[in-house]
């Protein structure tokens, strides 16, 4: 019998951008369970439910110690009946029947395997599943037409599933830096995304590129990409143009959450650590042969004498921002995704402002608020500054 008075009750603000969420998660079993249900909802075109589970998981990530009983959760925000049921199940029975059922379900497993292919989203996976495709093997046998991204995703499936380490992220950073300063001296790169929040691994590496003189960044991305391509660093790339125009009469409603920076989704060819020191040049004939033989989802094919490739594929995102938007881009691309969503919700609902990765617009004053640092943006929003390492909501 637990004395109610001895149970620690937690208190947590309801907006994730009012909380400090480090990577020191004291409730990983509970947050993994809720994140899995969030993922399943997102893959099933139920975004509302997805966000609800993400918010519930984020509240538990912010707790200072492990939850031992549901009475401790009384008064916590964002924990709906469904999430509470899952938490209770785990606390009382060691597992949630709904989570276990979802994990085992053929539909979820197929959605996971297929959307783990770079270039494949929930819609495409759904269509393939309806055609009876549940595995990579079935996909290859099916004769489905794959676009260029999906072909690259399938070819490098095993590599891209391996988490990227911080050491690999730093090695790629050095290469991108060399590319950027070679084509535009004075240009700067910043590591963004999960690695900027202090994560030790990631599913990709994200970089923001700018130049201290406004306008010099125009046309930079194609040059960076050409440089990287000429050095043999890119296995795949797709560049999209900048489509952002500051409206004079306030922010135009964006079609989606996607921002409009010039950006490049790519797959890097990263040499193994022991080979990195030596400058990477064109693919050697041996490499080319390995590339052709390296069809991981079918059979292994002939291996070179060494038995090992000396490189791996890594997903890399590059974004170019003009210096006038740099602080907003930095804040918008550091994440986490939920932290970003909550910042925009706070801005809109509590401050009558519109925040994007490009700008902050004050609806009451009818003007854009300029900022040169993340700290300034938090101040405009009436928020205490939260450093990147505490944005892991
Ligand atoms: P991701 O690279 O998807 O996520 P992450 O770096 O936090 O985690 P991981 O370790 O798994 O890579 O996105 C990084 C940030 O970029 C994220 O906060 C949201 C932002 N972002 C945009 O602003 N626009 C976009 O179109 C995408 C895909 C991401
Ligand atoms: Mn702690
Ligand atoms: Mn990332
Ligand atoms: Mn990314």
Coordinates of C-alpha atoms and ligand atoms in Angstrom, one line a residue:
X1 CA 0.0 0.0 0.0
X2 CA 1.5 3.3 -1.1
X3 CA 0.9 6.4 1.0
X4 CA -0.5 8.9 -1.5
X5 CA 1.3 11.7 0.3
X6 CA 4.7 10.1 -0.4
X7 CA 4.1 9.8 -4.1
X8 CA 5.9 12.4 -6.1
X9 CA 3.5 14.3 -8.2
X10 CA 5.0 16.0 -11.3
X11 CA 4.2 19.4 -12.7
X12 CA 5.0 20.2 -16.3
X13 CA 3.9 23.2 -18.5
X14 CA 1.7 22.2 -21.4
X15 CA 3.8 23.7 -24.3
X16 CA 7.0 21.8 -25.0
X17 CA 8.7 25.1 -25.7
X18 CA 8.2 26.1 -22.0
X19 CA 10.1 22.9 -20.9
X20 CA 13.7 21.9 -20.8
X21 CA 13.9 18.4 -22.4
X22 CA 17.3 16.9 -22.3
X23 CA 18.4 13.5 -23.8
X24 CA 18.4 12.1 -20.3
X25 CA 15.0 10.4 -20.6
X26 CA 14.0 8.6 -17.3
X27 CA 11.0 6.9 -18.9
X28 CA 12.2 5.3 -22.1
X29 CA 9.9 2.3 -21.9
X30 CA 6.8 4.5 -21.7
X31 CA 8.0 7.0 -24.3
X32 CA 9.1 4.2 -26.8
X33 CA 5.6 2.7 -26.5
X34 CA 3.8 6.0 -27.1
X35 CA 6.2 6.9 -29.9
X36 CA 5.5 3.6 -31.6
X37 CA 1.7 4.4 -31.5
X38 CA 2.5 7.9 -32.8
X39 CA 4.5 6.4 -35.7
X40 CA 1.7 3.9 -36.5
X41 CA -0.9 6.8 -36.6
X42 CA 1.3 8.9 -38.8
X43 CA 1.8 6.0 -41.2
X44 CA -1.9 5.4 -41.3
X45 CA -2.8 9.0 -42.2
X46 CA -4.1 9.8 -38.7
X47 CA -1.9 12.9 -38.0
X48 CA -4.1 14.2 -35.2
X49 CA -3.7 11.0 -33.2
X50 CA 0.0 11.0 -34.1
X51 CA 0.5 14.5 -32.6
X52 CA -1.5 13.5 -29.5
X53 CA 0.8 10.5 -28.8
X54 CA 3.9 12.6 -29.6
X55 CA 2.8 15.2 -27.1
X56 CA 2.1 12.6 -24.4
X57 CA 5.5 11.0 -25.0
X58 CA 7.2 14.5 -24.8
X59 CA 5.6 15.2 -21.4
X60 CA 7.1 11.9 -20.0
X61 CA 10.5 12.8 -21.5
X62 CA 10.4 16.0 -19.4
X63 CA 9.9 14.2 -16.1
X64 CA 12.8 14.3 -13.6
X65 CA 12.5 10.7 -12.6
X66 CA 10.8 7.4 -13.6
X67 CA 7.1 7.1 -13.2
X68 CA 6.1 4.3 -10.8
X69 CA 2.3 4.7 -10.7
X70 CA -0.5 6.5 -12.5
X71 CA -1.4 8.6 -9.5
X72 CA 1.8 10.6 -10.1
X73 CA 0.5 11.7 -13.5
X74 CA -2.6 13.5 -12.1
X75 CA -2.7 17.0 -13.4
X76 CA -0.1 16.5 -16.1
X77 CA -1.0 18.1 -19.5
X78 CA -1.4 16.3 -22.9
X79 CA -2.2 12.8 -21.4
X80 CA -5.5 11.8 -22.9
X81 CA -7.5 8.7 -22.0
X82 CA -5.8 6.6 -24.7
X83 CA -2.3 7.5 -23.6
X84 CA -3.1 7.0 -20.0
X85 CA -4.5 3.5 -20.7
X86 CA -1.2 2.6 -22.5
X87 CA 0.9 3.9 -19.6
X88 CA -1.3 2.1 -17.0
X89 CA -1.0 -1.1 -18.9
X90 CA 2.8 -0.9 -18.9
X91 CA 3.1 0.1 -15.3
X92 CA 0.7 -2.6 -14.1
X93 CA 1.3 -5.4 -16.5
X94 CA 4.8 -4.7 -17.9
X95 CA 3.6 -4.2 -21.4
X96 CA 0.7 -2.6 -23.4
X97 CA -1.4 -5.1 -25.3
X98 CA -2.1 -2.4 -27.9
X99 CA 1.6 -1.6 -28.5
X100 CA 2.5 -5.3 -28.6
X101 CA -0.4 -6.0 -31.1
X102 CA 0.6 -3.1 -33.3
X103 CA 4.3 -4.2 -33.3
X104 CA 3.3 -7.7 -34.5
X105 CA 0.8 -6.6 -37.0
X106 CA 1.6 -7.4 -40.7
X107 CA 0.4 -4.0 -41.7
X108 CA 2.6 -2.0 -39.4
X109 CA 5.6 -4.2 -40.2
X110 CA 5.1 -3.7 -43.9
X111 CA 4.5 0.0 -43.6
X112 CA 7.8 0.3 -41.6
X113 CA 9.9 -1.8 -44.0
X114 CA 8.6 0.1 -47.0
X115 CA 8.7 3.6 -45.6
X116 CA 12.2 2.9 -44.3
X117 CA 13.2 3.1 -48.0
X118 CA 14.5 6.6 -48.7
X119 CA 12.0 8.3 -51.0
X120 CA 9.0 6.2 -50.0
X121 CA 6.2 7.9 -47.9
X122 CA 3.1 6.5 -46.3
X123 CA 0.9 7.0 -49.4
X124 CA 3.2 5.0 -51.6
X125 CA 3.7 2.2 -49.0
X126 CA -0.1 2.0 -48.6
X127 CA -0.6 1.6 -52.3
X128 CA 2.0 -1.1 -52.5
X129 CA 0.6 -3.0 -49.5
X130 CA -2.8 -3.0 -51.3
X131 CA -1.0 -4.6 -54.2
X132 CA 0.2 -7.3 -51.9
X133 CA 3.7 -6.0 -51.4
X134 CA 4.9 -6.4 -47.8
X135 CA 8.7 -6.8 -48.1
X136 CA 11.7 -5.5 -50.1
X137 CA 11.9 -8.8 -51.9
X138 CA 8.3 -8.6 -53.0
X139 CA 8.8 -5.0 -54.1
X140 CA 11.7 -6.0 -56.3
X141 CA 9.8 -8.9 -57.8
X142 CA 6.7 -6.8 -58.4
X143 CA 8.0 -4.8 -61.3
X144 CA 6.7 -1.5 -59.7
X145 CA 8.2 1.5 -61.2
X146 CA 10.5 3.3 -58.8
X147 CA 11.6 6.9 -59.1
X148 CA 15.3 7.9 -58.9
X149 CA 15.1 8.5 -55.1
X150 CA 13.4 5.2 -54.4
X151 CA 16.0 3.3 -56.6
X152 CA 18.8 4.9 -54.6
X153 CA 17.0 4.2 -51.3
X154 CA 16.6 0.5 -52.2
X155 CA 20.2 0.2 -53.4
X156 CA 21.5 1.7 -50.1
X157 CA 18.8 0.3 -47.8
X158 CA 21.1 -1.5 -45.3
X159 CA 23.6 1.4 -45.1
X160 CA 20.8 4.0 -44.6
X161 CA 19.2 2.0 -41.8
X162 CA 22.5 2.1 -39.8
X163 CA 22.5 5.1 -37.4
X164 CA 25.0 7.8 -38.4
X165 CA 27.5 8.5 -35.6
X166 CA 28.7 11.9 -34.5
X167 CA 32.2 11.0 -35.8
X168 CA 30.7 10.3 -39.2
X169 CA 28.7 13.6 -39.0
X170 CA 31.9 15.5 -38.3
X171 CA 33.7 13.8 -41.1
X172 CA 30.9 14.8 -43.5
X173 CA 31.0 18.3 -42.0
X174 CA 34.6 18.7 -43.0
X175 CA 33.8 17.6 -46.6
X176 CA 30.8 20.0 -46.9
X177 CA 32.9 22.8 -45.4
X178 CA 35.6 22.2 -48.0
X179 CA 33.0 22.2 -50.8
X180 CA 31.4 25.4 -49.5
X181 CA 34.5 27.5 -49.1
X182 CA 35.9 26.2 -52.4
X183 CA 33.0 27.6 -54.3
X184 CA 32.3 30.7 -52.2
X185 CA 35.1 31.9 -49.8
X186 CA 33.6 33.2 -46.6
X187 CA 30.5 31.0 -46.7
X188 CA 29.7 29.3 -43.4
X189 CA 28.2 25.9 -42.5
X190 CA 26.4 25.0 -39.3
X191 CA 25.5 21.5 -38.1
X192 CA 21.7 21.5 -37.4
X193 CA 19.1 18.8 -36.7
X194 CA 19.5 16.2 -34.0
X195 CA 23.3 16.4 -33.8
X196 CA 23.0 20.1 -32.8
X197 CA 20.8 19.0 -30.0
X198 CA 23.6 16.7 -28.7
X199 CA 22.3 13.4 -30.1
X200 CA 25.1 10.8 -30.4
X201 CA 23.5 9.2 -33.5
X202 CA 21.0 10.3 -36.2
X203 CA 19.2 9.0 -39.3
X204 CA 20.9 11.7 -41.3
X205 CA 23.2 14.7 -41.0
X206 CA 21.8 18.2 -41.6
X207 CA 23.7 21.4 -42.5
X208 CA 22.7 25.0 -42.8
X209 CA 24.8 27.1 -45.2
X210 CA 24.9 30.9 -45.3
X211 CA 27.2 33.8 -46.2
X212 CA 27.7 36.9 -44.0
X213 CA 27.0 39.2 -46.9
X214 CA 23.3 39.2 -47.9
X215 CA 22.8 37.9 -51.5
X216 CA 26.1 36.2 -51.9
X217 CA 24.4 32.9 -51.1
X218 CA 22.2 33.1 -54.2
X219 CA 23.1 30.2 -56.6
X220 CA 25.4 28.6 -54.0
X221 CA 23.7 25.2 -53.8
X222 CA 24.2 24.0 -57.4
X223 CA 27.9 25.0 -57.1
X224 CA 28.3 23.1 -53.9
X225 CA 26.6 20.1 -55.4
X226 CA 28.7 20.2 -58.5
X227 CA 31.9 20.3 -56.4
X228 CA 30.8 17.3 -54.3
X229 CA 29.8 15.4 -57.4
X230 CA 33.1 16.1 -59.2
X231 CA 34.9 14.7 -56.2
X232 CA 32.8 11.5 -56.2
X233 CA 31.1 12.2 -52.8
X234 CA 27.5 11.9 -54.0
X235 CA 25.6 8.7 -54.6
X236 CA 22.3 10.6 -55.1
X237 CA 21.1 14.2 -54.9
X238 CA 18.0 16.2 -55.5
X239 CA 18.1 20.0 -55.2
X240 CA 15.0 22.1 -54.9
X241 CA 15.0 25.9 -55.6
X242 CA 14.2 28.6 -53.1
X243 CA 10.6 29.6 -53.4
X244 CA 10.3 32.0 -50.5
X245 CA 9.1 35.5 -51.1
X246 CA 8.5 37.8 -48.2
X247 CA 4.9 39.1 -48.6
X248 CA 4.4 42.9 -48.0
X249 CA 1.0 42.4 -46.4
X250 CA 1.9 39.6 -44.1
X251 CA 2.7 36.0 -44.4
X252 CA 1.0 34.1 -47.2
X253 CA -0.5 30.8 -45.9
X254 CA 2.1 28.2 -46.7
X255 CA 0.8 25.2 -48.5
X256 CA 2.4 22.9 -45.9
X257 CA 4.9 22.9 -43.1
X258 CA 7.7 22.5 -45.6
X259 CA 9.8 25.6 -45.8
X260 CA 10.9 27.1 -49.1
X261 CA 14.7 27.3 -48.8
X262 CA 17.0 26.1 -51.5
X263 CA 17.8 22.6 -50.2
X264 CA 19.4 19.4 -51.2
X265 CA 18.4 15.9 -50.2
X266 CA 21.4 13.7 -50.8
X267 CA 23.1 10.4 -50.1
X268 CA 26.8 10.7 -49.4
X269 CA 29.5 8.2 -50.1
X270 CA 31.6 8.4 -46.9
X271 CA 35.0 6.6 -46.8
X272 CA 35.7 4.4 -43.8
X273 CA 37.5 6.2 -40.9
X274 CA 41.0 4.7 -41.8
X275 CA 40.6 6.0 -45.4
X276 CA 39.2 9.4 -44.6
X277 CA 42.6 11.1 -44.2
X278 CA 43.6 10.4 -47.7
X279 CA 41.7 12.7 -50.1
X280 CA 38.8 11.0 -51.9
X281 CA 39.0 11.1 -55.7
X282 CA 37.1 9.5 -58.5
X283 CA 35.7 6.1 -57.9
X284 CA 38.4 3.5 -58.6
X285 CA 37.4 0.7 -61.0
X286 CA 37.3 -1.6 -58.0
X287 CA 34.8 0.7 -56.3
X288 CA 32.6 0.8 -59.4
X289 CA 32.6 -3.0 -59.5
X290 CA 31.6 -3.1 -55.9
X291 CA 28.8 -0.6 -56.5
X292 CA 27.4 -2.8 -59.2
X293 CA 27.9 -6.0 -57.1
X294 CA 26.5 -4.3 -54.0
X295 CA 22.8 -5.2 -54.5
X296 CA 22.1 -5.8 -50.8
X297 CA 18.5 -6.8 -50.9
X298 CA 19.0 -9.5 -53.5
X299 CA 22.1 -11.7 -53.2
X300 CA 25.4 -10.4 -52.1
X301 CA 27.2 -10.9 -55.4
X302 CA 30.9 -11.3 -55.7
X303 CA 32.9 -9.6 -53.0
X304 CA 36.2 -7.9 -53.6
X305 CA 39.2 -9.8 -52.2
X306 CA 39.3 -7.6 -49.1
X307 CA 35.8 -8.8 -48.3
X308 CA 34.7 -5.3 -47.2
X309 CA 33.6 -2.1 -48.9
X310 CA 35.6 0.8 -47.7
X311 CA 32.8 3.3 -47.6
X312 CA 29.2 3.6 -46.5
X313 CA 26.1 5.6 -47.7
X314 CA 24.9 8.4 -45.4
X315 CA 21.8 10.6 -45.8
X316 CA 22.7 14.3 -45.8
X317 CA 20.4 17.3 -46.0
X318 CA 21.8 20.7 -47.0
X319 CA 19.9 24.0 -46.7
X320 CA 21.0 27.4 -47.9
X321 CA 19.6 30.5 -46.1
X322 CA 20.3 34.2 -46.7
X323 CA 22.0 35.8 -43.6
X324 CA 18.8 37.9 -42.9
X325 CA 16.9 34.7 -42.2
X326 CA 19.7 32.7 -40.7
X327 CA 18.5 32.8 -37.0
X328 CA 15.0 31.7 -38.1
X329 CA 16.4 28.9 -40.2
X330 CA 18.7 27.8 -37.4
X331 CA 15.8 27.7 -34.9
X332 CA 13.5 26.0 -37.4
X333 CA 16.0 23.3 -38.4
X334 CA 17.4 22.4 -35.0
X335 CA 14.2 20.6 -34.0
X336 CA 13.0 18.4 -32.5
X337 CA 10.0 18.3 -34.8
X338 CA 7.6 18.4 -31.8
X339 CA 9.6 21.3 -30.3
X340 CA 9.2 23.2 -33.6
X341 CA 5.5 22.5 -33.8
X342 CA 5.0 23.7 -30.2
X343 CA 7.0 26.9 -30.8
X344 CA 4.7 27.7 -33.8
X345 CA 1.6 26.8 -31.8
X346 CA 2.8 29.1 -28.9
X347 CA 3.5 31.9 -31.3
X348 CA 0.1 31.7 -33.0
X349 CA -2.2 30.9 -30.1
X350 CA -0.5 32.9 -27.3
X351 CA 1.3 35.7 -29.1
X352 CA -0.7 36.3 -32.3
X353 CA 2.5 35.8 -34.2
X354 CA 3.4 33.6 -37.2
X355 CA 6.7 31.8 -36.9
X356 CA 8.4 30.0 -39.7
X357 CA 12.0 28.9 -40.6
X358 CA 12.1 32.2 -42.6
X359 CA 10.6 34.9 -40.4
X360 CA 8.5 36.0 -37.4
X361 CA 5.4 38.0 -38.2
X362 CA 3.6 40.0 -35.6
X363 CA -0.1 40.0 -36.5
X364 CA -1.0 42.9 -34.1
X365 CA 1.8 45.2 -35.3
X366 CA 1.4 44.0 -38.9
X367 CA 5.1 43.7 -39.4
X368 CA 8.0 41.2 -39.5
X369 CA 10.3 41.2 -36.5
X370 CA 14.0 41.0 -37.5
X371 CA 16.4 38.8 -35.5
X372 CA 20.0 37.9 -35.7
X373 CA 20.1 35.2 -33.0
X374 CA 17.9 32.5 -31.6
X375 CA 17.9 34.3 -28.3
X376 CA 16.2 37.3 -29.8
X377 CA 13.5 35.1 -31.3
X378 CA 12.7 33.6 -27.9
X379 CA 12.6 37.1 -26.4
X380 CA 10.1 38.3 -29.1
X381 CA 8.0 35.2 -28.2
X382 CA 8.1 36.0 -24.5
X383 CA 9.9 32.7 -23.8
X384 CA 12.9 31.9 -21.7
X385 CA 15.8 30.8 -23.9
X386 CA 16.0 27.0 -24.4
X387 CA 19.4 25.9 -25.7
X388 CA 19.5 23.2 -28.4
X389 CA 20.4 20.4 -25.9
X390 CA 17.2 21.1 -24.1
X391 CA 14.9 21.0 -27.2
X392 CA 14.7 17.2 -27.3
X393 CA 11.0 17.1 -26.8
Ligands
LIG1 P1 15.3 15.6 -39.4 O1 16.7 15.4 -39.9 O2 14.2 14.8 -40.0 O3 15.3 15.2 -37.8 P2 16.4 15.2 -36.7 O4 17.7 15.7 -37.2 O5 15.8 16.0 -35.5 O6 16.5 13.7 -36.2 P3 17.4 12.6 -36.9 O7 18.5 12.4 -35.9 O8 16.5 11.4 -36.9 O9 17.9 13.0 -38.2 O10 14.9 17.1 -39.4 C1 15.7 18.1 -38.7 C2 14.9 19.4 -38.5 O11 14.6 20.0 -39.8 C3 13.5 19.1 -37.9 O12 13.5 19.9 -36.7 C4 12.5 19.7 -38.7 C5 13.3 20.5 -39.8 N1 12.7 20.3 -41.1 C6 12.2 21.4 -41.8 O13 12.2 22.5 -41.3 N2 11.6 21.2 -43.0 C7 11.6 20.0 -43.6 O14 11.1 19.8 -44.7 C8 12.2 18.9 -42.9 C9 12.2 17.5 -43.4 C10 12.7 19.1 -41.6
LIG2 MN1 18.3 13.3 -14.5
LIG3 MN1 18.5 14.9 -38.9
LIG4 MN1 17.1 15.8 -42.1

